[in-house]
Amino acid sequence: MTTKYSVIRCGWKTLTLIAAAVAVLWMPGQSLAGPATDQVKGTVDQVLKILTDPALKGERKTKERRAQLRQTVLARFDFSEMSKRSMGQYWKERTPDERAEFVGLFTDLLERAYVDRVEGYTGEQILYLEETTDGNYSEVRTKIVTKRNQEIPIAYRLQRADSKWAVYDIVVEGVSLVNNYRTQFSKIIRTSSYRDLVKKMQAKVEGEEGAELGAPKSKVR
Amino acid sequence: MKNREEAQKGFDLATGGLLFYSGLDRTQPFELDAEGLEAAPREVEQVDRGMGTALELRPEMAQVRAGLKATEALVKAEESNLYPQFFLALDGVYAQAGNRTRQQNPWAFDPLNDRYTAIVLGFKYDLDFGITRGKIRAAQAEHLKVGEMKLFAEQGIPLQVRKAHRELDEAKETLRATEDGWRNAKKWLVAAKANYDLGVGESRELGQAAETYARLRADNFRAMYNYNLALANIEHATGRAVKEEMK
């Protein structure tokens, strides 16, 4: 009788655990890791592989290394979507040519900034914390832990097209880059003009290109 | 720059102090096994309980309690001089020599054939004409003085505990405020850097954001230090620090 009771109790316990696990997995939009995380992780791993590849180390390999980094980043980021969201209400006022020009400038500058930043990688730990998915949108929350144990929260906001998840926004320390750019672009357009915004971005690209050709570069990272 | 110099001065001073207390000289290599400053929150007793603990554990209270006992004993000792000191003495001799004739003449004394028993009752009393009373009053005054000190400590120590708790509340509030401050400054720095990278932000704004961040982070570190110090002050005020030290 005692044995039977204990078996029944054990069975209930197992069933409860399975039910709890199923409930967690079925919770809409909540999972610890999912396809979006896998794809972000794949890109980050690829970036780290390039950065740690001995064949791509050193000043002489900078061009090659950066080209590979840009290619990897470009494959995961949807810069047109980022541009569109960053322009906000002013996007629909732009002609197709203006849009193409803007996306080009935006992509170039963001790529440079991102590549610049990841090149400063010195073995920090990257933790994948949580993924929240709602239909075709997902947010992958990560955390960078520095060697001095400082934590930098970074969240990737992604949009799905077929089976590919593409990043359309990055939230660093709680600051959404797209929201920030939207505010800044809107301010410039309101107080000056769209042309002035483009001019500023063009000047920055030229400055960066000049720096790549050997001119002294800003040490601000 | 000013903050940096101040911090360096404080660091040098603290390092010198540590070297001195650990018995090392400045020529020896010295490296701190620490990873930066962090607020170390821990549970503290409620004010009322802390005041009770302080009255029990504070070394000043232990000193005053011992002082009261000692002066009370001193008063009693001096008071005992007021009364005569009685004493009782007992004396006796028994001597017998078989080959000697026992002397019956009261004028002849033979120490080898002698026996007697004597009981002496006496008392000693100093006629010091008020000196003893003066000594008693001096001992009583000392006892009263220690008693007053106890009263003062019983009023002052709870006040110190209450003050330490208020300072902790203030330090906690400042820590929270500086925490929010530097986090917001960090967000501003992230935004300013992002704008600068895209050519749509001014370098001046980036500089301001970086300066504000550095200043507020320094404030936050100072608040962490003050918070930890306030916690240590509570431990000191309640006497727990000494108790821990003695373990």
PDB file of C-alpha atoms in Angstrom, chain A residues 5-174:
ATOM      1  CA  TYR A   5       1.082   5.475  -2.680  1.00  0.00           C
ATOM      2  CA  SER A   6       4.693   6.497  -3.143  1.00  0.00           C
ATOM      3  CA  VAL A   7       4.597   5.499  -6.851  1.00  0.00           C
ATOM      4  CA  ILE A   8       1.419   7.562  -7.347  1.00  0.00           C
ATOM      5  CA  ARG A   9       3.007  10.532  -5.580  1.00  0.00           C
ATOM      6  CA  CYS A  10       6.170  10.222  -7.672  1.00  0.00           C
ATOM      7  CA  GLY A  11       4.043  10.041 -10.832  1.00  0.00           C
ATOM      8  CA  TRP A  12       2.170  13.228  -9.912  1.00  0.00           C
ATOM      9  CA  LYS A  13       5.423  14.981  -9.203  1.00  0.00           C
ATOM     10  CA  THR A  14       6.810  14.034 -12.636  1.00  0.00           C
ATOM     11  CA  LEU A  15       3.575  15.090 -14.355  1.00  0.00           C
ATOM     12  CA  THR A  16       3.617  18.453 -12.548  1.00  0.00           C
ATOM     13  CA  LEU A  17       7.214  19.061 -13.613  1.00  0.00           C
ATOM     14  CA  ILE A  18       6.451  18.160 -17.240  1.00  0.00           C
ATOM     15  CA  ALA A  19       3.355  20.406 -17.208  1.00  0.00           C
ATOM     16  CA  ALA A  20       5.396  23.289 -15.814  1.00  0.00           C
ATOM     17  CA  ALA A  21       8.085  22.804 -18.451  1.00  0.00           C
ATOM     18  CA  VAL A  22       5.471  22.674 -21.241  1.00  0.00           C
ATOM     19  CA  ALA A  23       3.778  25.795 -19.857  1.00  0.00           C
ATOM     20  CA  VAL A  24       7.083  27.678 -19.880  1.00  0.00           C
ATOM     21  CA  LEU A  25       7.830  26.603 -23.459  1.00  0.00           C
ATOM     22  CA  TRP A  26       4.332  27.517 -24.626  1.00  0.00           C
ATOM     23  CA  MET A  27       4.279  30.915 -23.025  1.00  0.00           C
ATOM     24  CA  PRO A  28       3.674  33.297 -25.943  1.00  0.00           C
ATOM     25  CA  GLY A  29       6.742  35.298 -26.883  1.00  0.00           C
ATOM     26  CA  GLN A  30       8.875  33.991 -24.057  1.00  0.00           C
ATOM     27  CA  SER A  31      11.761  31.622 -24.377  1.00  0.00           C
ATOM     28  CA  LEU A  32      15.309  31.532 -23.165  1.00  0.00           C
ATOM     29  CA  ALA A  33      16.774  31.008 -26.612  1.00  0.00           C
ATOM     30  CA  GLY A  34      15.167  30.863 -30.006  1.00  0.00           C
ATOM     31  CA  PRO A  35      15.961  31.277 -33.667  1.00  0.00           C
ATOM     32  CA  ALA A  36      16.582  35.020 -33.282  1.00  0.00           C
ATOM     33  CA  THR A  37      19.105  34.426 -30.508  1.00  0.00           C
ATOM     34  CA  ASP A  38      20.741  31.653 -32.523  1.00  0.00           C
ATOM     35  CA  GLN A  39      21.115  33.939 -35.518  1.00  0.00           C
ATOM     36  CA  VAL A  40      22.444  36.876 -33.470  1.00  0.00           C
ATOM     37  CA  LYS A  41      24.826  34.519 -31.703  1.00  0.00           C
ATOM     38  CA  GLY A  42      25.936  33.122 -35.060  1.00  0.00           C
ATOM     39  CA  THR A  43      26.828  36.623 -36.272  1.00  0.00           C
ATOM     40  CA  VAL A  44      28.556  37.592 -33.020  1.00  0.00           C
ATOM     41  CA  ASP A  45      30.547  34.330 -33.074  1.00  0.00           C
ATOM     42  CA  GLN A  46      31.547  35.013 -36.656  1.00  0.00           C
ATOM     43  CA  VAL A  47      32.670  38.544 -35.714  1.00  0.00           C
ATOM     44  CA  LEU A  48      34.699  37.185 -32.793  1.00  0.00           C
ATOM     45  CA  LYS A  49      36.234  34.548 -35.054  1.00  0.00           C
ATOM     46  CA  ILE A  50      37.408  37.277 -37.435  1.00  0.00           C
ATOM     47  CA  LEU A  51      38.768  39.343 -34.560  1.00  0.00           C
ATOM     48  CA  THR A  52      40.676  36.444 -33.046  1.00  0.00           C
ATOM     49  CA  ASP A  53      41.903  34.992 -36.326  1.00  0.00           C
ATOM     50  CA  PRO A  54      45.740  35.227 -36.216  1.00  0.00           C
ATOM     51  CA  ALA A  55      45.816  35.488 -39.995  1.00  0.00           C
ATOM     52  CA  LEU A  56      43.839  38.737 -39.783  1.00  0.00           C
ATOM     53  CA  LYS A  57      45.744  40.362 -36.962  1.00  0.00           C
ATOM     54  CA  GLY A  58      47.940  43.424 -37.232  1.00  0.00           C
ATOM     55  CA  GLU A  59      47.935  46.824 -38.908  1.00  0.00           C
ATOM     56  CA  ARG A  60      48.672  45.396 -42.340  1.00  0.00           C
ATOM     57  CA  LYS A  61      45.572  43.247 -42.261  1.00  0.00           C
ATOM     58  CA  THR A  62      43.251  46.045 -41.133  1.00  0.00           C
ATOM     59  CA  LYS A  63      41.637  46.531 -44.527  1.00  0.00           C
ATOM     60  CA  GLU A  64      40.996  42.845 -45.056  1.00  0.00           C
ATOM     61  CA  ARG A  65      39.774  42.344 -41.493  1.00  0.00           C
ATOM     62  CA  ARG A  66      37.413  45.305 -41.693  1.00  0.00           C
ATOM     63  CA  ALA A  67      36.055  44.154 -45.020  1.00  0.00           C
ATOM     64  CA  GLN A  68      35.212  40.773 -43.536  1.00  0.00           C
ATOM     65  CA  LEU A  69      33.679  42.375 -40.457  1.00  0.00           C
ATOM     66  CA  ARG A  70      31.540  44.691 -42.593  1.00  0.00           C
ATOM     67  CA  GLN A  71      30.366  41.804 -44.717  1.00  0.00           C
ATOM     68  CA  THR A  72      29.340  39.834 -41.626  1.00  0.00           C
ATOM     69  CA  VAL A  73      27.575  42.788 -40.032  1.00  0.00           C
ATOM     70  CA  LEU A  74      25.817  43.761 -43.263  1.00  0.00           C
ATOM     71  CA  ALA A  75      24.348  40.282 -43.536  1.00  0.00           C
ATOM     72  CA  ARG A  76      22.646  40.534 -40.150  1.00  0.00           C
ATOM     73  CA  PHE A  77      21.594  44.199 -40.021  1.00  0.00           C
ATOM     74  CA  ASP A  78      18.699  45.625 -41.984  1.00  0.00           C
ATOM     75  CA  PHE A  79      20.059  49.123 -42.520  1.00  0.00           C
ATOM     76  CA  SER A  80      17.176  50.192 -44.801  1.00  0.00           C
ATOM     77  CA  GLU A  81      14.698  49.389 -42.028  1.00  0.00           C
ATOM     78  CA  MET A  82      16.920  51.182 -39.523  1.00  0.00           C
ATOM     79  CA  SER A  83      17.131  54.233 -41.794  1.00  0.00           C
ATOM     80  CA  LYS A  84      13.368  54.247 -42.309  1.00  0.00           C
ATOM     81  CA  ARG A  85      12.625  53.970 -38.604  1.00  0.00           C
ATOM     82  CA  SER A  86      15.274  56.567 -37.728  1.00  0.00           C
ATOM     83  CA  MET A  87      13.808  59.067 -40.172  1.00  0.00           C
ATOM     84  CA  GLY A  88      10.337  58.519 -38.754  1.00  0.00           C
ATOM     85  CA  GLN A  89       7.734  60.870 -40.219  1.00  0.00           C
ATOM     86  CA  TYR A  90      10.252  62.412 -42.630  1.00  0.00           C
ATOM     87  CA  TRP A  91      10.805  59.137 -44.476  1.00  0.00           C
ATOM     88  CA  LYS A  92       7.635  59.378 -46.558  1.00  0.00           C
ATOM     89  CA  GLU A  93       8.614  62.870 -47.701  1.00  0.00           C
ATOM     90  CA  ARG A  94      11.807  61.555 -49.302  1.00  0.00           C
ATOM     91  CA  THR A  95      12.091  60.627 -52.989  1.00  0.00           C
ATOM     92  CA  PRO A  96      13.399  57.148 -53.905  1.00  0.00           C
ATOM     93  CA  ASP A  97      16.778  58.682 -54.817  1.00  0.00           C
ATOM     94  CA  GLU A  98      16.997  60.534 -51.511  1.00  0.00           C
ATOM     95  CA  ARG A  99      16.091  57.364 -49.663  1.00  0.00           C
ATOM     96  CA  ALA A 100      18.784  55.393 -51.459  1.00  0.00           C
ATOM     97  CA  GLU A 101      21.354  58.107 -50.760  1.00  0.00           C
ATOM     98  CA  PHE A 102      20.389  58.277 -47.109  1.00  0.00           C
ATOM     99  CA  VAL A 103      20.466  54.491 -46.612  1.00  0.00           C
ATOM    100  CA  GLY A 104      23.921  54.428 -48.216  1.00  0.00           C
ATOM    101  CA  LEU A 105      25.297  57.099 -45.895  1.00  0.00           C
ATOM    102  CA  PHE A 106      23.582  55.657 -42.827  1.00  0.00           C
ATOM    103  CA  THR A 107      24.865  52.139 -43.568  1.00  0.00           C
ATOM    104  CA  ASP A 108      28.396  53.352 -44.209  1.00  0.00           C
ATOM    105  CA  LEU A 109      28.613  55.361 -40.997  1.00  0.00           C
ATOM    106  CA  LEU A 110      26.940  52.757 -38.782  1.00  0.00           C
ATOM    107  CA  GLU A 111      29.111  49.999 -40.174  1.00  0.00           C
ATOM    108  CA  ARG A 112      32.227  52.044 -39.495  1.00  0.00           C
ATOM    109  CA  ALA A 113      31.077  52.820 -35.962  1.00  0.00           C
ATOM    110  CA  TYR A 114      30.184  49.188 -35.252  1.00  0.00           C
ATOM    111  CA  VAL A 115      33.383  47.824 -36.737  1.00  0.00           C
ATOM    112  CA  ASP A 116      35.419  50.412 -34.845  1.00  0.00           C
ATOM    113  CA  ARG A 117      33.725  49.352 -31.636  1.00  0.00           C
ATOM    114  CA  VAL A 118      34.081  45.588 -32.102  1.00  0.00           C
ATOM    115  CA  GLU A 119      37.731  45.988 -33.024  1.00  0.00           C
ATOM    116  CA  GLY A 120      38.268  47.126 -29.462  1.00  0.00           C
ATOM    117  CA  TYR A 121      37.151  43.674 -28.236  1.00  0.00           C
ATOM    118  CA  THR A 122      39.551  42.324 -25.621  1.00  0.00           C
ATOM    119  CA  GLY A 123      37.983  39.050 -24.584  1.00  0.00           C
ATOM    120  CA  GLU A 124      34.909  40.346 -22.785  1.00  0.00           C
ATOM    121  CA  GLN A 125      32.254  37.780 -21.967  1.00  0.00           C
ATOM    122  CA  ILE A 126      29.011  37.912 -23.957  1.00  0.00           C
ATOM    123  CA  LEU A 127      25.946  36.465 -22.248  1.00  0.00           C
ATOM    124  CA  TYR A 128      22.653  35.747 -24.014  1.00  0.00           C
ATOM    125  CA  LEU A 129      19.953  36.382 -21.463  1.00  0.00           C
ATOM    126  CA  GLU A 130      16.492  36.248 -22.945  1.00  0.00           C
ATOM    127  CA  GLU A 131      14.522  36.331 -26.156  1.00  0.00           C
ATOM    128  CA  THR A 132      11.060  37.831 -26.459  1.00  0.00           C
ATOM    129  CA  THR A 133       9.221  37.135 -29.683  1.00  0.00           C
ATOM    130  CA  ASP A 134       5.942  38.548 -30.863  1.00  0.00           C
ATOM    131  CA  GLY A 135       5.062  37.389 -34.382  1.00  0.00           C
ATOM    132  CA  ASN A 136       7.691  38.682 -36.762  1.00  0.00           C
ATOM    133  CA  TYR A 137       9.424  40.806 -34.144  1.00  0.00           C
ATOM    134  CA  SER A 138      11.882  39.688 -31.567  1.00  0.00           C
ATOM    135  CA  GLU A 139      14.167  41.178 -28.968  1.00  0.00           C
ATOM    136  CA  VAL A 140      17.346  39.390 -27.918  1.00  0.00           C
ATOM    137  CA  ARG A 141      18.770  40.647 -24.654  1.00  0.00           C
ATOM    138  CA  THR A 142      22.473  40.195 -24.109  1.00  0.00           C
ATOM    139  CA  LYS A 143      25.006  41.393 -21.612  1.00  0.00           C
ATOM    140  CA  ILE A 144      28.687  42.117 -22.042  1.00  0.00           C
ATOM    141  CA  VAL A 145      30.719  41.491 -18.922  1.00  0.00           C
ATOM    142  CA  THR A 146      34.053  43.280 -18.933  1.00  0.00           C
ATOM    143  CA  LYS A 147      37.185  42.034 -17.225  1.00  0.00           C
ATOM    144  CA  ARG A 148      36.530  44.475 -14.381  1.00  0.00           C
ATOM    145  CA  ASN A 149      33.107  42.875 -13.931  1.00  0.00           C
ATOM    146  CA  GLN A 150      31.200  45.790 -15.368  1.00  0.00           C
ATOM    147  CA  GLU A 151      28.027  44.832 -17.156  1.00  0.00           C
ATOM    148  CA  ILE A 152      26.842  46.464 -20.361  1.00  0.00           C
ATOM    149  CA  PRO A 153      23.314  45.492 -21.369  1.00  0.00           C
ATOM    150  CA  ILE A 154      22.763  45.323 -25.113  1.00  0.00           C
ATOM    151  CA  ALA A 155      19.474  44.312 -26.714  1.00  0.00           C
ATOM    152  CA  TYR A 156      19.032  43.525 -30.394  1.00  0.00           C
ATOM    153  CA  ARG A 157      15.619  44.205 -31.941  1.00  0.00           C
ATOM    154  CA  LEU A 158      14.980  42.034 -34.941  1.00  0.00           C
ATOM    155  CA  GLN A 159      12.424  41.630 -37.669  1.00  0.00           C
ATOM    156  CA  ARG A 160      11.782  38.387 -39.523  1.00  0.00           C
ATOM    157  CA  ALA A 161      11.695  38.107 -43.265  1.00  0.00           C
ATOM    158  CA  ASP A 162      11.084  34.453 -44.254  1.00  0.00           C
ATOM    159  CA  SER A 163      13.338  32.585 -41.861  1.00  0.00           C
ATOM    160  CA  LYS A 164      15.964  35.290 -41.511  1.00  0.00           C
ATOM    161  CA  TRP A 165      15.999  37.575 -38.523  1.00  0.00           C
ATOM    162  CA  ALA A 166      17.516  40.991 -39.251  1.00  0.00           C
ATOM    163  CA  VAL A 167      18.519  43.589 -36.692  1.00  0.00           C
ATOM    164  CA  TYR A 168      16.693  46.910 -37.057  1.00  0.00           C
ATOM    165  CA  ASP A 169      17.628  48.486 -33.716  1.00  0.00           C
ATOM    166  CA  ILE A 170      20.179  48.118 -30.950  1.00  0.00           C
ATOM    167  CA  VAL A 171      19.468  49.178 -27.381  1.00  0.00           C
ATOM    168  CA  VAL A 172      22.675  49.994 -25.509  1.00  0.00           C
ATOM    169  CA  GLU A 173      22.381  50.733 -21.789  1.00  0.00           C
ATOM    170  CA  GLY A 174      18.658  51.300 -22.286  1.00  0.00           C
TER     171      GLY A 174
END
